[in-house]
Amino acid sequence: MINFAKFEIIGRIGEIDAKLKVTNVSVCANYRRRGEGDEWIEDSYWNRVVIFSEGQRKYIEERVHVGDLVRVAGRLRDSSYERDGTTHYTTDRIVEEFGVLAPKAA
């Protein structure tokens, strides 16, 4: 039996942070929820994803821009690190699939 933890996000790019061996991208997903008085409210949530694949990093560098609508999918990985004597826990979203669905509207 195969066990796995996956994610999928469709949203707009807010920031691209390319470093030497990794690229971090923030993607905004919008959810609708009912507010007071039964009106619908947009609830935006920023998701930070991590790209290690050299091919995907090159694609992002050459063709992807802030504001583009993208589909991102991959696996989840929990990790931790120590800072100033305190343990911090994180959940990393590691990208396996990345594609532009629509460029930013001009």
mmCIF file of C-alpha atoms in Angstrom:
data_model
loop_
_atom_site.group_PDB
_atom_site.id
_atom_site.type_symbol
_atom_site.label_atom_id
_atom_site.label_comp_id
_atom_site.label_asym_id
_atom_site.label_seq_id
_atom_site.Cartn_x
_atom_site.Cartn_y
_atom_site.Cartn_z
ATOM 1 C CA MET A 1 0.000 0.000 0.000
ATOM 2 C CA ILE A 2 1.252 3.473 -0.879
ATOM 3 C CA ASN A 3 0.686 6.294 1.597
ATOM 4 C CA PHE A 4 1.088 9.949 0.682
ATOM 5 C CA ALA A 5 0.219 13.547 1.551
ATOM 6 C CA LYS A 6 -0.448 15.809 -1.441
ATOM 7 C CA PHE A 7 -1.654 19.345 -2.089
ATOM 8 C CA GLU A 8 -3.091 21.238 -5.052
ATOM 9 C CA ILE A 9 -3.459 25.012 -5.305
ATOM 10 C CA ILE A 10 -5.005 27.127 -8.053
ATOM 11 C CA GLY A 11 -4.324 30.804 -7.493
ATOM 12 C CA ARG A 12 -2.432 33.925 -8.458
ATOM 13 C CA ILE A 13 1.282 34.473 -7.857
ATOM 14 C CA GLY A 14 2.129 37.178 -5.343
ATOM 15 C CA GLU A 15 5.894 36.814 -5.055
ATOM 16 C CA ILE A 16 8.748 34.855 -6.626
ATOM 17 C CA ASP A 17 11.915 34.493 -4.549
ATOM 18 C CA ALA A 18 14.657 32.678 -6.489
ATOM 19 C CA LYS A 19 17.742 31.638 -4.542
ATOM 20 C CA LEU A 20 20.798 29.607 -5.547
ATOM 21 C CA LYS A 21 19.213 26.107 -5.315
ATOM 22 C CA VAL A 22 15.569 26.751 -4.469
ATOM 23 C CA THR A 23 12.727 29.018 -5.558
ATOM 24 C CA ASN A 24 9.947 30.042 -3.182
ATOM 25 C CA VAL A 25 6.660 31.217 -4.659
ATOM 26 C CA SER A 26 3.650 32.630 -2.825
ATOM 27 C CA VAL A 27 0.286 31.733 -4.352
ATOM 28 C CA CYS A 28 -3.001 33.327 -3.289
ATOM 29 C CA ALA A 29 -6.054 31.079 -3.186
ATOM 30 C CA ASN A 30 -9.484 32.647 -2.687
ATOM 31 C CA TYR A 31 -12.281 30.956 -0.799
ATOM 32 C CA ARG A 32 -15.855 32.118 -0.522
ATOM 33 C CA ARG A 33 -17.618 31.954 2.807
ATOM 34 C CA ARG A 34 -20.816 33.297 4.234
ATOM 35 C CA GLY A 35 -20.505 36.422 6.319
ATOM 36 C CA GLU A 36 -23.023 38.171 8.491
ATOM 37 C CA GLY A 37 -26.387 38.657 6.830
ATOM 38 C CA ASP A 38 -25.826 35.721 4.459
ATOM 39 C CA GLU A 39 -23.594 37.734 2.134
ATOM 40 C CA TRP A 40 -20.651 35.982 0.478
ATOM 41 C CA ILE A 41 -17.164 37.157 1.442
ATOM 42 C CA GLU A 42 -13.891 36.485 -0.398
ATOM 43 C CA ASP A 43 -11.394 34.954 2.019
ATOM 44 C CA SER A 44 -7.862 35.086 0.571
ATOM 45 C CA TYR A 45 -5.114 32.802 1.848
ATOM 46 C CA TRP A 46 -1.433 32.983 0.877
ATOM 47 C CA ASN A 47 0.371 29.674 0.396
ATOM 48 C CA ARG A 48 4.160 29.451 0.167
ATOM 49 C CA VAL A 49 5.455 26.649 -2.055
ATOM 50 C CA VAL A 50 9.025 25.418 -2.595
ATOM 51 C CA ILE A 51 10.508 24.423 -5.965
ATOM 52 C CA PHE A 52 13.738 22.385 -6.115
ATOM 53 C CA SER A 53 13.519 21.041 -9.695
ATOM 54 C CA GLU A 54 16.015 22.863 -11.926
ATOM 55 C CA GLY A 55 13.699 22.552 -14.953
ATOM 56 C CA GLN A 56 10.731 24.044 -13.116
ATOM 57 C CA ARG A 57 12.911 26.807 -11.649
ATOM 58 C CA LYS A 58 14.125 27.737 -15.149
ATOM 59 C CA TYR A 59 10.526 27.706 -16.463
ATOM 60 C CA ILE A 60 9.452 30.043 -13.644
ATOM 61 C CA GLU A 61 12.406 32.372 -14.219
ATOM 62 C CA GLU A 62 11.714 32.652 -17.964
ATOM 63 C CA ARG A 63 7.919 32.547 -18.254
ATOM 64 C CA VAL A 64 6.132 33.200 -14.965
ATOM 65 C CA HIS A 65 5.177 36.613 -13.582
ATOM 66 C CA VAL A 66 3.534 38.047 -10.491
ATOM 67 C CA GLY A 67 -0.235 38.015 -11.038
ATOM 68 C CA ASP A 68 -0.304 34.921 -13.295
ATOM 69 C CA LEU A 69 -2.976 32.317 -12.517
ATOM 70 C CA VAL A 70 -1.208 29.008 -11.833
ATOM 71 C CA ARG A 71 -1.900 25.421 -10.815
ATOM 72 C CA VAL A 72 0.602 23.993 -8.359
ATOM 73 C CA ALA A 73 0.600 20.451 -6.976
ATOM 74 C CA GLY A 74 3.006 18.409 -4.928
ATOM 75 C CA ARG A 75 3.740 16.711 -1.648
ATOM 76 C CA LEU A 76 3.699 17.863 1.953
ATOM 77 C CA ARG A 77 6.654 17.471 4.300
ATOM 78 C CA ASP A 78 6.754 18.352 7.988
ATOM 79 C CA SER A 79 10.064 19.557 9.382
ATOM 80 C CA SER A 80 11.486 21.415 12.348
ATOM 81 C CA TYR A 81 14.437 23.616 13.228
ATOM 82 C CA GLU A 82 15.963 25.174 16.332
ATOM 83 C CA ARG A 83 16.350 28.919 16.782
ATOM 84 C CA ASP A 84 17.356 30.659 20.006
ATOM 85 C CA GLY A 85 16.683 27.488 21.992
ATOM 86 C CA THR A 86 13.136 27.126 20.646
ATOM 87 C CA THR A 87 11.954 24.404 18.287
ATOM 88 C CA HIS A 88 9.900 25.687 15.344
ATOM 89 C CA TYR A 89 7.716 23.337 13.278
ATOM 90 C CA THR A 90 6.835 23.869 9.616
ATOM 91 C CA THR A 91 4.944 22.145 6.830
ATOM 92 C CA ASP A 92 6.684 22.471 3.470
ATOM 93 C CA ARG A 93 4.734 22.334 0.200
ATOM 94 C CA ILE A 94 7.212 20.777 -2.240
ATOM 95 C CA VAL A 95 6.198 21.350 -5.862
ATOM 96 C CA GLU A 96 6.058 18.427 -8.273
ATOM 97 C CA GLU A 97 3.755 20.022 -10.893
ATOM 98 C CA PHE A 98 3.675 23.700 -11.893
ATOM 99 C CA GLY A 99 1.834 25.338 -14.771
ATOM 100 C CA VAL A 100 0.462 28.703 -15.843
ATOM 101 C CA LEU A 101 -3.279 28.608 -16.516
ATOM 102 C CA ALA A 102 -3.618 32.268 -17.549
ATOM 103 C CA PRO A 103 -1.249 35.233 -17.636
ATOM 104 C CA LYS A 104 -1.944 38.321 -15.542
ATOM 105 C CA ALA A 105 -4.579 40.500 -17.162
ATOM 106 C CA ALA A 106 -3.033 43.613 -18.699
#
